[in-house]
C-alpha positions in Angstrom: 112.1 -20.3 -14.5 112.7 -23.3 -15.8 113.2 -22.0 -20.8 110.9 -26.0 -20.8 108.1 -23.6 -19.3 108.3 -21.3 -21.1 107.9 -24.2 -24.7 105.8 -25.8 -23.4 103.1 -22.5 -23.2 103.9 -22.2 -26.6 103.7 -25.1 -28.4 100.1 -25.3 -26.3 99.3 -21.3 -27.6 100.1 -22.7 -30.9 98.3 -25.8 -30.6 95.2 -23.5 -29.3 95.5 -20.3 -31.9 95.5 -22.9 -34.7 92.9 -25.1 -33.6 90.6 -21.6 -33.2 91.6 -20.5 -36.5 90.5 -24.4 -37.9 87.5 -23.7 -35.3 86.3 -20.4 -37.1 86.7 -21.6 -41.1 84.2 -24.7 -39.8 81.6 -22.8 -38.5 82.1 -20.0 -41.3 82.0 -22.9 -43.3 78.3 -24.6 -41.3 76.3 -21.5 -40.8 77.1 -18.5 -43.4 78.6 -21.4 -46.5 76.0 -24.1 -45.6 78.9 -27.0 -47.0 78.2 -30.2 -46.7 80.2 -31.9 -43.9 81.2 -29.4 -42.0 78.7 -29.6 -38.9 81.4 -32.9 -38.5 84.6 -30.8 -38.6 83.1 -28.5 -37.0 82.0 -30.5 -34.1 85.8 -32.4 -34.1 87.9 -29.3 -34.0 85.5 -27.6 -31.4 86.1 -30.5 -29.1 89.5 -30.9 -29.3 89.8 -27.1 -29.4 87.6 -27.1 -25.7 90.3 -29.5 -24.1 93.7 -28.4 -25.1 92.2 -24.6 -24.3 91.9 -26.3 -20.9 95.3 -27.7 -21.1 96.8 -24.3 -22.6 94.6 -22.2 -19.6 97.2 -24.7 -16.6 100.2 -23.9 -18.5 99.8 -20.3 -19.5 98.9 -19.9 -16.0 101.7 -21.9 -14.5 103.9 -19.6 -17.1 102.3 -16.3 -15.5 103.1 -17.3 -11.8 106.4 -18.4 -12.2 106.9 -14.8 -14.0 104.8 -12.7 -11.3 103.2 -11.0 -13.5 99.9 -9.2 -12.1 96.6 -10.7 -12.7 95.5 -7.9 -15.1 98.1 -9.5 -17.5 97.9 -12.8 -16.1 94.3 -12.7 -17.4 95.2 -10.8 -20.9 97.3 -14.4 -21.8 94.8 -16.3 -20.6 91.9 -15.0 -22.3 94.2 -15.4 -25.7 93.2 -18.6 -26.8 89.4 -17.2 -27.3 90.1 -14.9 -29.5 91.1 -16.3 -33.5 95.1 -15.5 -34.2 95.6 -13.8 -30.7 97.3 -16.7 -29.3 99.7 -16.0 -31.4 100.8 -12.1 -31.3 100.1 -13.3 -27.7 103.0 -16.0 -27.7 105.9 -13.6 -29.6 105.4 -10.6 -27.0 105.5 -13.4 -24.1 108.1 -14.6 -25.7 110.3 -11.6 -26.7 109.6 -10.7 -23.0 110.9 -14.1 -21.1 113.5 -14.7 -22.9 115.7 -12.0 -21.7 114.2 -13.1 -18.5 115.5 -17.0 -18.8 118.7 -15.3 -20.6 120.2 -13.3 -17.4 118.9 -16.3 -14.8 120.6 -18.8 -16.6 124.7 -19.6 -14.4 127.4 -19.2 -17.4 128.3 -22.0 -18.7 131.8 -22.3 -18.6 134.0 -23.8 -21.8 137.3 -26.0 -21.7 
């Protein structure tokens, strides 16, 4: 597995996680605090999170299939983008696990 597969997953995990936290704050501002302008903010962030979550799903599925994860682990990683802050924790755990695997798989580079 290439490191770029892990890198693009990590980027999308952070993007999805940040947008989901912003969306959660927007929903709280809109429905609990009844703030002006929260409606437009929530709409824009919600649309952005929705589209980018689909990209996250594609990258996470690609990563899981290349890492040969079982279905349960694959679903756990895919659903991490739907729970606020979960994507950050899952990304960290997945990165620690796969960086060692990538280091083992990469050939040693000879230095002159």
